[in-house]
mmCIF file of C-alpha atoms in Angstrom:
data_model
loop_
_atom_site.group_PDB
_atom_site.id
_atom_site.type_symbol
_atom_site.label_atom_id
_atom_site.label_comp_id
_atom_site.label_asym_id
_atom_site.label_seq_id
_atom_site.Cartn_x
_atom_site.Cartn_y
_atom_site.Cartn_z
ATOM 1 C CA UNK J 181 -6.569 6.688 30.067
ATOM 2 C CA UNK J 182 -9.575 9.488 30.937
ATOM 3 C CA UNK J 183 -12.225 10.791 29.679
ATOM 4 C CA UNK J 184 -12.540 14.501 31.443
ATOM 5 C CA UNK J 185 -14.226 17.343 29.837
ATOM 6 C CA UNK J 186 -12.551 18.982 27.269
ATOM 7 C CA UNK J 187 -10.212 22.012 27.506
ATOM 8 C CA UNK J 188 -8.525 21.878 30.748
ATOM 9 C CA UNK J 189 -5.270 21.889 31.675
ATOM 10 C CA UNK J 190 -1.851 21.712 29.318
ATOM 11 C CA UNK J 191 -1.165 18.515 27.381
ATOM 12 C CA UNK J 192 2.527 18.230 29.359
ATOM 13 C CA UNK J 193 0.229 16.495 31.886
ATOM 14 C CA UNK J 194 -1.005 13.705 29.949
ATOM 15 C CA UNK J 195 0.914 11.176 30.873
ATOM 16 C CA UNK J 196 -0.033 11.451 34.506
ATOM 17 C CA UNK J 197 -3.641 11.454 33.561
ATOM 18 C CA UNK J 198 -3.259 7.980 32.033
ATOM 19 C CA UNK J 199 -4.753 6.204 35.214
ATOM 20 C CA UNK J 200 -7.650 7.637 35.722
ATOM 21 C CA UNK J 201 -10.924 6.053 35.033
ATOM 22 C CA UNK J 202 -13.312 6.104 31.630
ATOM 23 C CA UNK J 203 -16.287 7.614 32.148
ATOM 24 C CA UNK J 204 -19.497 8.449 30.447
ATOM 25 C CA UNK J 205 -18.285 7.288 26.504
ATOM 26 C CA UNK J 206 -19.051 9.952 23.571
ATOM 27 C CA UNK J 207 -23.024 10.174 24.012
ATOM 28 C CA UNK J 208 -24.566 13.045 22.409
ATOM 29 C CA UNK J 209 -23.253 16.628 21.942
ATOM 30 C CA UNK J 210 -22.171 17.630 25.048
ATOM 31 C CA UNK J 211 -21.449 14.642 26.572
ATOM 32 C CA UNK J 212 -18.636 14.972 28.697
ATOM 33 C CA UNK J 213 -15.292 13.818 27.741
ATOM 34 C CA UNK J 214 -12.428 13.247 29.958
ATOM 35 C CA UNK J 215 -8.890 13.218 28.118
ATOM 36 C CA UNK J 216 -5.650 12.727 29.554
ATOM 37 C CA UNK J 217 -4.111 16.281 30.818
ATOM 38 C CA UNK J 218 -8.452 17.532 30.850
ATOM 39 C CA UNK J 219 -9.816 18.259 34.395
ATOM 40 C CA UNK J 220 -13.866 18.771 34.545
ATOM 41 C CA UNK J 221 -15.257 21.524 34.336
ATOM 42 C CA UNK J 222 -12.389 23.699 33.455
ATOM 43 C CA UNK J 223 -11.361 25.103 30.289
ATOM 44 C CA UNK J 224 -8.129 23.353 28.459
ATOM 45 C CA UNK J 225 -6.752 22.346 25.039
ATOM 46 C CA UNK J 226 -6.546 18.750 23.831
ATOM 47 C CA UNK J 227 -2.651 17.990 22.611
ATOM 48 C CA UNK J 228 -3.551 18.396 18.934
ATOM 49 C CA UNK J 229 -5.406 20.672 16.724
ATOM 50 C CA UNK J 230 -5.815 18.152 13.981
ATOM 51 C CA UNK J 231 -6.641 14.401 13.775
ATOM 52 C CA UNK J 232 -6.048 12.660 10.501
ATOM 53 C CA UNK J 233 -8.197 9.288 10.632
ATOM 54 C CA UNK J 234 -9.242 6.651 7.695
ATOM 55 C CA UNK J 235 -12.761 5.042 6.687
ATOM 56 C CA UNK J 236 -13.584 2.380 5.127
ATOM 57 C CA UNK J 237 -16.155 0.133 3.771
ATOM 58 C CA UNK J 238 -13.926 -3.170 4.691
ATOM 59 C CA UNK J 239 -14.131 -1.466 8.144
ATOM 60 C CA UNK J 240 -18.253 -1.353 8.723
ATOM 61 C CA UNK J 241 -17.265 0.355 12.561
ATOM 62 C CA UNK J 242 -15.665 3.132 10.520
ATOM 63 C CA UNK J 243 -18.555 4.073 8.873
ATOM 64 C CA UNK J 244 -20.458 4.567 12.105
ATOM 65 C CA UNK J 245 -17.847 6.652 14.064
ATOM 66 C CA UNK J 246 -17.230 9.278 10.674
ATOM 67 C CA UNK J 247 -21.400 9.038 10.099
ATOM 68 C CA UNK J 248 -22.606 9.835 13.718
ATOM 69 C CA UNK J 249 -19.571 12.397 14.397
ATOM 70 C CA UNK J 250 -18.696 10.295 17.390
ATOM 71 C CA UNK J 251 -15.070 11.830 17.352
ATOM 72 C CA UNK J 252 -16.376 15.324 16.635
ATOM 73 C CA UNK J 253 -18.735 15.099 19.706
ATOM 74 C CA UNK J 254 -15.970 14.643 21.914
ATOM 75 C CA UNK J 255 -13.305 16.779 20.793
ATOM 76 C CA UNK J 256 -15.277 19.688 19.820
ATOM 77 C CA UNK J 257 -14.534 22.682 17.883
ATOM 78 C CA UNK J 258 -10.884 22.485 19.166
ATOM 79 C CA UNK J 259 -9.979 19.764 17.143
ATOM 80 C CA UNK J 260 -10.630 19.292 13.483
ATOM 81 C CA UNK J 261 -10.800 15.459 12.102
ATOM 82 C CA UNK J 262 -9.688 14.891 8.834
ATOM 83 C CA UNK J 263 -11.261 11.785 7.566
ATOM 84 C CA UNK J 264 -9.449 10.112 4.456
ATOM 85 C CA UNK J 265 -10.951 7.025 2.596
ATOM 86 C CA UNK J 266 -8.321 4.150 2.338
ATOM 87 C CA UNK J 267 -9.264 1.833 -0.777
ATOM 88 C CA UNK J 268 -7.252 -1.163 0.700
ATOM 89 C CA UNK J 269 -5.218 -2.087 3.477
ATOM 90 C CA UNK J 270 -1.997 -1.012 1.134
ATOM 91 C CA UNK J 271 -3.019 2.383 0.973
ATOM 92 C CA UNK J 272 -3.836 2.658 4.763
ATOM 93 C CA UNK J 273 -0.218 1.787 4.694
ATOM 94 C CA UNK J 274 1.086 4.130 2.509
ATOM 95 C CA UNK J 275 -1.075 7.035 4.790
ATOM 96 C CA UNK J 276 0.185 5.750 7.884
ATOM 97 C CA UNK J 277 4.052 6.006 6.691
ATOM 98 C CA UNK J 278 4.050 9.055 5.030
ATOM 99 C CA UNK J 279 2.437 10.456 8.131
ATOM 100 C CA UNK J 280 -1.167 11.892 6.106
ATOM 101 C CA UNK J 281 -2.930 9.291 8.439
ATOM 102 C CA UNK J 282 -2.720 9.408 12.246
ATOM 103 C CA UNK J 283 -4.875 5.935 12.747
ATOM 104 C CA UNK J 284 -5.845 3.937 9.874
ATOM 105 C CA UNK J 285 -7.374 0.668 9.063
ATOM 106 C CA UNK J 286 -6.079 -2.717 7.605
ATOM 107 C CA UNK J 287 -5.826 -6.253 7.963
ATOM 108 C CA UNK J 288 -3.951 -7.736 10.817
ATOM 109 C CA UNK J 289 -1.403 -9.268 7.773
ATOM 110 C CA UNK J 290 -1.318 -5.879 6.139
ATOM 111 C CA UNK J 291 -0.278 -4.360 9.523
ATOM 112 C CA UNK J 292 2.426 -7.122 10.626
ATOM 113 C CA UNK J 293 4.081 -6.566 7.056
ATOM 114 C CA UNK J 294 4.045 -2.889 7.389
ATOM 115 C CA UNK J 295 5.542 -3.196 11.036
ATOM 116 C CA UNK J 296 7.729 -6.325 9.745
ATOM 117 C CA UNK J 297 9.343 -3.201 7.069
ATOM 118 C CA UNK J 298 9.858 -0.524 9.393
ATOM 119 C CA UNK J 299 6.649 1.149 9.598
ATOM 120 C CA UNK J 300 6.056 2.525 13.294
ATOM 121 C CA UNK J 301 2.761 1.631 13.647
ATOM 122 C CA UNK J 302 0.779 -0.011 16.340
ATOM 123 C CA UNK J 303 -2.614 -1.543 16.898
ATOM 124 C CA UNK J 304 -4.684 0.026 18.798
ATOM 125 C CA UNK J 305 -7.755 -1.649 18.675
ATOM 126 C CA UNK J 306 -9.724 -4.774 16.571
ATOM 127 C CA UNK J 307 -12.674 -3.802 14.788
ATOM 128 C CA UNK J 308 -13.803 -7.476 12.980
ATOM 129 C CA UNK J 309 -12.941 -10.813 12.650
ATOM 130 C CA UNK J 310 -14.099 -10.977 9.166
ATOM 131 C CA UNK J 311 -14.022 -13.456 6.538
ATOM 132 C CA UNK J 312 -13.827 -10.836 3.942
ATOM 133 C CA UNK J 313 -11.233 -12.805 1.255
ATOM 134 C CA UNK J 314 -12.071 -15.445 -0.875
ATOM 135 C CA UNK J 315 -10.499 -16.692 -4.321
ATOM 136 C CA UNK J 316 -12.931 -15.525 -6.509
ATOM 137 C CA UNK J 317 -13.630 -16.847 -10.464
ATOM 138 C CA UNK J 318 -16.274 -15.395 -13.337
ATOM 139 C CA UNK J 319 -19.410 -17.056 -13.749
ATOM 140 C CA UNK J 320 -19.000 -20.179 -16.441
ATOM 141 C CA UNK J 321 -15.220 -20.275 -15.417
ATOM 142 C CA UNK J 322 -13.512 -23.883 -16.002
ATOM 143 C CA UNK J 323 -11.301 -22.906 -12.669
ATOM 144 C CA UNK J 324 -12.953 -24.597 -9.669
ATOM 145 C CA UNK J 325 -10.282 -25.313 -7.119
ATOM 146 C CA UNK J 326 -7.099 -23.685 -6.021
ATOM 147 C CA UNK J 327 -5.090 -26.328 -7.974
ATOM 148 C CA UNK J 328 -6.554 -25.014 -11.298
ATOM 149 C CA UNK J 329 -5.006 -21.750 -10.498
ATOM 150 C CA UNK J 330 -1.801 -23.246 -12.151
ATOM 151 C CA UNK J 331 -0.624 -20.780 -14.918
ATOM 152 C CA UNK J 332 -2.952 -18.499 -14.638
ATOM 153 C CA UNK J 333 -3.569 -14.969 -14.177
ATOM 154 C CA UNK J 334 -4.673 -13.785 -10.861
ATOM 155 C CA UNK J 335 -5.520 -10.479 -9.640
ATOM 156 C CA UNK J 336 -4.396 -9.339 -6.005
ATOM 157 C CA UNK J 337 -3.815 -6.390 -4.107
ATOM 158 C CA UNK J 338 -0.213 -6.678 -3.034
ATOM 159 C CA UNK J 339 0.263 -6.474 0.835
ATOM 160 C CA UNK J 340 -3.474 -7.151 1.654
ATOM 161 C CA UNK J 341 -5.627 -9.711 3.501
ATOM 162 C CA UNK J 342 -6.615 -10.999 0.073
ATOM 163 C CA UNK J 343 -3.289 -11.481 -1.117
ATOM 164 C CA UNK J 344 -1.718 -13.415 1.764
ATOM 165 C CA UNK J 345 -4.945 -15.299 1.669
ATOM 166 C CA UNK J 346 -4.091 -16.455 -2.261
ATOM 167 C CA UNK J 347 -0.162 -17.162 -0.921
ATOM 168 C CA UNK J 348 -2.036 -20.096 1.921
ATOM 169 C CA UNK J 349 -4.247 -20.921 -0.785
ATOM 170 C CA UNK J 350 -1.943 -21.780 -3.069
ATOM 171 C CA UNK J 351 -0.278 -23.289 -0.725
ATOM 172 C CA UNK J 352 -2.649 -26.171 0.303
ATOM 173 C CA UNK J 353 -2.463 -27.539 -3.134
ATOM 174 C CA UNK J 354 1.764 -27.226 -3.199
ATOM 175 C CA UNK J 355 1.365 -24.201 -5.153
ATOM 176 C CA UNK J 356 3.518 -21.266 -4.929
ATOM 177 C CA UNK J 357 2.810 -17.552 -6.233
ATOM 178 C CA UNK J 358 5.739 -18.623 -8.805
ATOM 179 C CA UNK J 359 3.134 -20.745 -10.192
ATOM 180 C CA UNK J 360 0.653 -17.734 -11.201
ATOM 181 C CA UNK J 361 0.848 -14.507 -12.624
ATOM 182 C CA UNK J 362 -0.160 -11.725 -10.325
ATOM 183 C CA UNK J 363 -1.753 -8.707 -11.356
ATOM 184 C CA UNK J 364 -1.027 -6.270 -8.613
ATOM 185 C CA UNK J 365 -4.357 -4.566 -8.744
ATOM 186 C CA UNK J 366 -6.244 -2.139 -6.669
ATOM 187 C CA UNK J 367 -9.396 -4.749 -5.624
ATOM 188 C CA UNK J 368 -11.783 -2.715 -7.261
ATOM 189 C CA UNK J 369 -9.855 -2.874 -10.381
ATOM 190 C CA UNK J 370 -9.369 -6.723 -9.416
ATOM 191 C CA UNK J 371 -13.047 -6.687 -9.860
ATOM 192 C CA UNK J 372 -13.345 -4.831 -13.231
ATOM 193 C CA UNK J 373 -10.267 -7.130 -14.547
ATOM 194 C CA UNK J 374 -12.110 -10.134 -13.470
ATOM 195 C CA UNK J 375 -15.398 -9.204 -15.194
ATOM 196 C CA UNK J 376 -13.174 -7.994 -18.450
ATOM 197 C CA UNK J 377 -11.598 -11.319 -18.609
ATOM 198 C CA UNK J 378 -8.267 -9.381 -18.021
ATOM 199 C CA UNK J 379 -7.366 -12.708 -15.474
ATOM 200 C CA UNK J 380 -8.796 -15.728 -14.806
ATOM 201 C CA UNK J 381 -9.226 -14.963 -11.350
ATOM 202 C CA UNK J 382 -9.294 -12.527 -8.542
ATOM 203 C CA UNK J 383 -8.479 -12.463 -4.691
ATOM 204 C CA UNK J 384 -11.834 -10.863 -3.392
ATOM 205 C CA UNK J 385 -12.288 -8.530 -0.729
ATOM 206 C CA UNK J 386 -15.544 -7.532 0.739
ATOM 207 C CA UNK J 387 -18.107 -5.798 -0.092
ATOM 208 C CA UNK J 388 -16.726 -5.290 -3.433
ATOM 209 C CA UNK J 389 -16.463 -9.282 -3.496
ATOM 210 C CA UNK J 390 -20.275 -9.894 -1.983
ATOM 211 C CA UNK J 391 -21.659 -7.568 -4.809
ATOM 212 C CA UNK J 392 -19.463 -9.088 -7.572
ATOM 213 C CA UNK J 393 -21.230 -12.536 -6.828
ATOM 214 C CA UNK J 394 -24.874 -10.680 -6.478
ATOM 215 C CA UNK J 395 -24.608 -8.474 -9.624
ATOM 216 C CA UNK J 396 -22.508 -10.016 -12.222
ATOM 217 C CA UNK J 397 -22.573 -14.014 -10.704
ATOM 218 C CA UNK J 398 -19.075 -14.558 -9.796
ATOM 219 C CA UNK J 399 -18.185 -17.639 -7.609
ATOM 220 C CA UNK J 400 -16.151 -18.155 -4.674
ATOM 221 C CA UNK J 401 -14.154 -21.710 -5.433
ATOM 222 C CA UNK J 402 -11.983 -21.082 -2.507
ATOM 223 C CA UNK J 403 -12.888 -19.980 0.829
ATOM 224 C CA UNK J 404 -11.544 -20.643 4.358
ATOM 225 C CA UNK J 405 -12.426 -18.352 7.310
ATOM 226 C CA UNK J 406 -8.820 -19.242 9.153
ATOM 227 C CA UNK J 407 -6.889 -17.689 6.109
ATOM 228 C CA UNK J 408 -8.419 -14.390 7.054
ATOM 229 C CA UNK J 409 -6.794 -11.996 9.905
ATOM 230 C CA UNK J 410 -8.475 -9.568 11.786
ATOM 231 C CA UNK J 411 -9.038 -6.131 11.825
ATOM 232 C CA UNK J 412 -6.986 -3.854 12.469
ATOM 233 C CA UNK J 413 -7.038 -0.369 13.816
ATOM 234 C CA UNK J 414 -3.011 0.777 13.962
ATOM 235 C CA UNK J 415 -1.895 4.357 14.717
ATOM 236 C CA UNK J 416 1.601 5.929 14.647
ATOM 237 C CA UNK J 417 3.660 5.754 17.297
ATOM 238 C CA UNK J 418 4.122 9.304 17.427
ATOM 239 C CA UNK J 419 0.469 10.079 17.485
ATOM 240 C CA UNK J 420 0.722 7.765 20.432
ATOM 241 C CA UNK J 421 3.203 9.052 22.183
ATOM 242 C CA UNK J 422 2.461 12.643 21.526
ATOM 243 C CA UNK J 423 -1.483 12.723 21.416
ATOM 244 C CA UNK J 424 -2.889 9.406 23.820
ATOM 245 C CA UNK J 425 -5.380 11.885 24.733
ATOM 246 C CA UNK J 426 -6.989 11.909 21.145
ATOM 247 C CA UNK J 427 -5.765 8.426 20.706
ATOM 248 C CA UNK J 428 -8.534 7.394 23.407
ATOM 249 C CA UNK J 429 -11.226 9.073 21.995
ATOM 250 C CA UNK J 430 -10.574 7.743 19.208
ATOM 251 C CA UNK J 431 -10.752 4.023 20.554
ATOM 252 C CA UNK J 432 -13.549 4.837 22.854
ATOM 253 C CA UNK J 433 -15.657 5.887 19.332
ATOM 254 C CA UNK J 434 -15.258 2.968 18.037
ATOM 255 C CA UNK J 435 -15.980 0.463 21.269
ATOM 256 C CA UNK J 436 -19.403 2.908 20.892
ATOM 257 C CA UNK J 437 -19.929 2.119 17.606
ATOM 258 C CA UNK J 438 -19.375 -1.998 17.895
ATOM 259 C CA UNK J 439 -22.038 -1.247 20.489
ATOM 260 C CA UNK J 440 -24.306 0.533 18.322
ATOM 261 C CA UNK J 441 -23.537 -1.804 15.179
ATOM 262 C CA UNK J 442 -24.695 -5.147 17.386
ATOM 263 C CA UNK J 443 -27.710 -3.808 18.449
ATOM 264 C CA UNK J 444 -28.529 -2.172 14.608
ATOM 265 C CA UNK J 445 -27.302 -4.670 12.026
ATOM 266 C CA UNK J 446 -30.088 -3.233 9.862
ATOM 267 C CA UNK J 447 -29.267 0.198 10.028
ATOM 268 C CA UNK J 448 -25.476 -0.878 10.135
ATOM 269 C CA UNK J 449 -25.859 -2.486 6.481
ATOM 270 C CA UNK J 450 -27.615 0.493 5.329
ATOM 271 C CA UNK J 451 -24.457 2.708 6.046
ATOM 272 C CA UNK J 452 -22.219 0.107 4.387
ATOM 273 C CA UNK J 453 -24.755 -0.255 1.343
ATOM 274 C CA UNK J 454 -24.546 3.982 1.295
ATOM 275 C CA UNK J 455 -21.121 4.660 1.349
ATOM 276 C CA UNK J 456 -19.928 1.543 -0.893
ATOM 277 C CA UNK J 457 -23.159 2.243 -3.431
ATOM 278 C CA UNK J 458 -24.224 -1.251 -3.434
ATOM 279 C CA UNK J 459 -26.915 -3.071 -2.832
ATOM 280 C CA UNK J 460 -28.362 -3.422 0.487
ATOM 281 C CA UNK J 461 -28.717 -7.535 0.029
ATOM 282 C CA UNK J 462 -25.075 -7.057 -0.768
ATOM 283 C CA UNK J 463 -24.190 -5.095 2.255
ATOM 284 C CA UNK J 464 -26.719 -7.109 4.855
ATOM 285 C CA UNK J 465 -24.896 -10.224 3.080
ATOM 286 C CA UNK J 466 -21.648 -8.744 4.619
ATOM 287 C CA UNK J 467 -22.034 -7.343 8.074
ATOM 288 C CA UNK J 468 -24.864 -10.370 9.018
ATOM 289 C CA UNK J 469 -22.796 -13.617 7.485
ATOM 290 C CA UNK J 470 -19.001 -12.204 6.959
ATOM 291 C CA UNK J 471 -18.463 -9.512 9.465
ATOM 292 C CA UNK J 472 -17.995 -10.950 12.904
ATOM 293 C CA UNK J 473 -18.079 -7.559 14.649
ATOM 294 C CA UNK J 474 -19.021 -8.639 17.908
ATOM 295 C CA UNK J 475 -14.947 -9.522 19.007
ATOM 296 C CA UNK J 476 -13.266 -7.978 21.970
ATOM 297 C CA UNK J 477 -11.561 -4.850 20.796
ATOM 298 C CA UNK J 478 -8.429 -5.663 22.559
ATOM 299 C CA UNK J 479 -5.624 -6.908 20.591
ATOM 300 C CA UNK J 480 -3.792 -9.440 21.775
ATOM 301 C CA UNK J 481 -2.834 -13.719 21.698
ATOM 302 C CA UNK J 482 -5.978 -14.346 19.671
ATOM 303 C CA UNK J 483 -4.549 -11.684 16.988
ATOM 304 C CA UNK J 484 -0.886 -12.788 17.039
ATOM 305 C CA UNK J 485 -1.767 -16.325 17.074
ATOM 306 C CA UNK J 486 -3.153 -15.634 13.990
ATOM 307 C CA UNK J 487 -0.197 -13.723 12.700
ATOM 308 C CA UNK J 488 2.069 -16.115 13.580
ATOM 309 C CA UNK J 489 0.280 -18.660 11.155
ATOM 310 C CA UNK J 490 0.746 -16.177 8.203
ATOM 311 C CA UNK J 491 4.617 -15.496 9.546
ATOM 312 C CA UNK J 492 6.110 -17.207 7.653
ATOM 313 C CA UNK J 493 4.401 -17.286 4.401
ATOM 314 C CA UNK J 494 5.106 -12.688 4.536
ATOM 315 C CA UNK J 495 8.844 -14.597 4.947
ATOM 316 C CA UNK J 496 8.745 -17.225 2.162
ATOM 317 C CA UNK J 497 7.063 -14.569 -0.226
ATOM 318 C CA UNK J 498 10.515 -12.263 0.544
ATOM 319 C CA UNK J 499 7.966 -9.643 1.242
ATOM 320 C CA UNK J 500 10.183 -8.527 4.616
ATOM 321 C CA UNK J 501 13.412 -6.986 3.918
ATOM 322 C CA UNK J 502 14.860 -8.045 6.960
ATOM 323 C CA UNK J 503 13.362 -11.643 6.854
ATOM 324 C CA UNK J 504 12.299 -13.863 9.489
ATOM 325 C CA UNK J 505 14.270 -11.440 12.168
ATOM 326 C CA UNK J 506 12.240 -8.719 11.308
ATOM 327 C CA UNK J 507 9.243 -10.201 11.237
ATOM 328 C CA UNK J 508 9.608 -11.661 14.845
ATOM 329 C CA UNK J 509 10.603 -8.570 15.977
ATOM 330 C CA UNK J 510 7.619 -6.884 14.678
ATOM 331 C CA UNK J 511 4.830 -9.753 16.352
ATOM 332 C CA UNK J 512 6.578 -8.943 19.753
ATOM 333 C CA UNK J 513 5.913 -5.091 19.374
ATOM 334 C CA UNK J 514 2.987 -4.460 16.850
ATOM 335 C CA UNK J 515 0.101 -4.734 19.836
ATOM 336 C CA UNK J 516 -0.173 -1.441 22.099
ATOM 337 C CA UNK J 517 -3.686 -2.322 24.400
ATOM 338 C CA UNK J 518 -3.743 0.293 26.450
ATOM 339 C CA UNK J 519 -6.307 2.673 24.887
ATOM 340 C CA UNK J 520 -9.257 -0.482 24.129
ATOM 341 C CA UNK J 521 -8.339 -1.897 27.763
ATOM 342 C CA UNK J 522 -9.351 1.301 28.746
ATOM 343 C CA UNK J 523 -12.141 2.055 26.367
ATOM 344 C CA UNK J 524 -13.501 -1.433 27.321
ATOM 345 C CA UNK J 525 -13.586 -1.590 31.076
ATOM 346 C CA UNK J 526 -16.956 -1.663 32.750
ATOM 347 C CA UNK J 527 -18.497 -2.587 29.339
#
């Protein structure tokens, strides 16, 4: 992948471009920008007219790329960047399959699942190793372990981090999600339910989760960092395939941003505590003790290790239409690491 200046030469070239050395990443207005099919200093298109990308405040590196117009910098007037909230790693989902999302964010378990049911999506690039889920309970609640979940009411966001983190919750006390009732909830509304004593308890998911224990003095009974997967940044395969020019500015925005966030936690809560409207102990709480941004942004055996542990609980949960098969097929083709081994070289 390249980073040329902008406008140069037809995107049928692109693929022949893909060797060429990064350069000079996103800095300032008009920095340069090499991208595949671009030669320097002469005027071209990029391969798109439109890029359709997610934020979100489980995704802190998000924030920083959409705030500082990373992206924009880059692609210029030529491209316009649609930025879309996703609420949840479900709706990133939903975007990415019904093709209103070009790259969106979710949790490694949320991507394998989508992959697992025929959703061509790839990652592209990690963003956190977070330990954003937790099993979460109202202040006074009798329910302090996983094995007083029995018969009760939980709220989870179906096909999320926080969900498949209940499922190996439940699990290390024998406990299946046949032995609770699930409210398929939205995590904010997981939140409200919570605090309405709606259910007993609710699969968190930061920051909503950090400010539920600051501001209304929920606990967390049940926590375990190893139940949590990573980050994901996925895009379509067509988007790959048709676009890797925009695809790797893209990735290079958000290798700057990690950058940027490690060297400005401060300022990089004060985004998250902005866009989420909570507190800023809330948001410091989450990028300084459960966002583990600094991570290589290459996917690869440290990510599918992790996905192979939560395998075969997206299998026992009958989550996967095509079972175990499909879920094997989708950990040996989810990871594409071109674009971060190119956005990451020399850093």
């Amino acid at each position: 992948m390249s980073t040329v200046i902008r406008r140069t030469v037809p995107a049928i070239v692109l693929a022949g471009a893909m060797m060429m050395a990064t350069t000079g990443c996103l800095s300032g207005e008009n920095a340069s920008a090499q991208s595949d099919g671009d030669t320097a200093g002469t005027a071209s298109e990029w391969s798109t007219d439109t890029l359709s990308i997610d934020f979100a405040t489980y995704n802190p590196l998000s924030l920083i790329v959409r705030d500082q117009g990373l992206i924009e910098d880059v692609l210029g007037d030529d491209v316009t960047v649609e930025w879309v909230q996703s609420a949840g790693s479900n709706k990133a989902n939903e975007f990415l399959r019904a093709g209103s999302l070009d790259v969106g964010s979710t949790a490694g378990s949320a991507a394998l699942l989508a992959r697992a049911n025929g959703s061509p999506i790839h990652v592209i690039d990690i963003y956190s190793q977070p330990e954003w889920s937790a099993i979460v309970v109202p202040e006074g609640s009798d329910i302090t372990s996983v094995a007083d979940l029995a018969g009760k009411s939980v709220a989870a966001t179906t096909g999320t981090d926080p969900y498949f983190f209940l499922l190996q919750a439940l699990e290390t006390e024998g406990l299946s999600v046949d032995d609770i009732e699930v409210q398929n909830l939205q995590h904010a509304d997981g939140r409200a339910a919570l605090e309405a004593g709606s259910v007993d308890a609710w699969a968190g998911l930061d920051p909503i989760m950090a400010a539920a224990e600051v501001e209304s003095g929920a606990q967390l009974i049940y926590r375990n960092v190893d139940f949590n997967s990573y980050g994901f940044l996925n895009a379509t395969e067509s988007f790959l395939t048709d676009h890797p020019d925009v695809a790797q500015v893209v990735v290079d925005a958000y290798e700057e941003a990690r950058a940027w966030a490690l060297e400005n936690p401060e300022e990089t809560a004060a985004l998250l505590a902005e866009v989420a409207a909570i507190d800023i102990e809330v948001a410091s709480t989450v990028i300084q003790e459960r966002s583990n941004l600094d991570v290589s942004g290459v996917p690869g055996e440290a990510q599918l290790d992790v996905l192979r542990v939560i395998a075969p609980v997206l299998v026992a949960s009958d989550a996967v239409q095509g079972g175990e098969s499909a879920v094997n097929d989708a950990l040996d083709t989810i990871v594409n690491d071109t674009f971060a081994v190119q956005a990451t070289e020399g850093r």
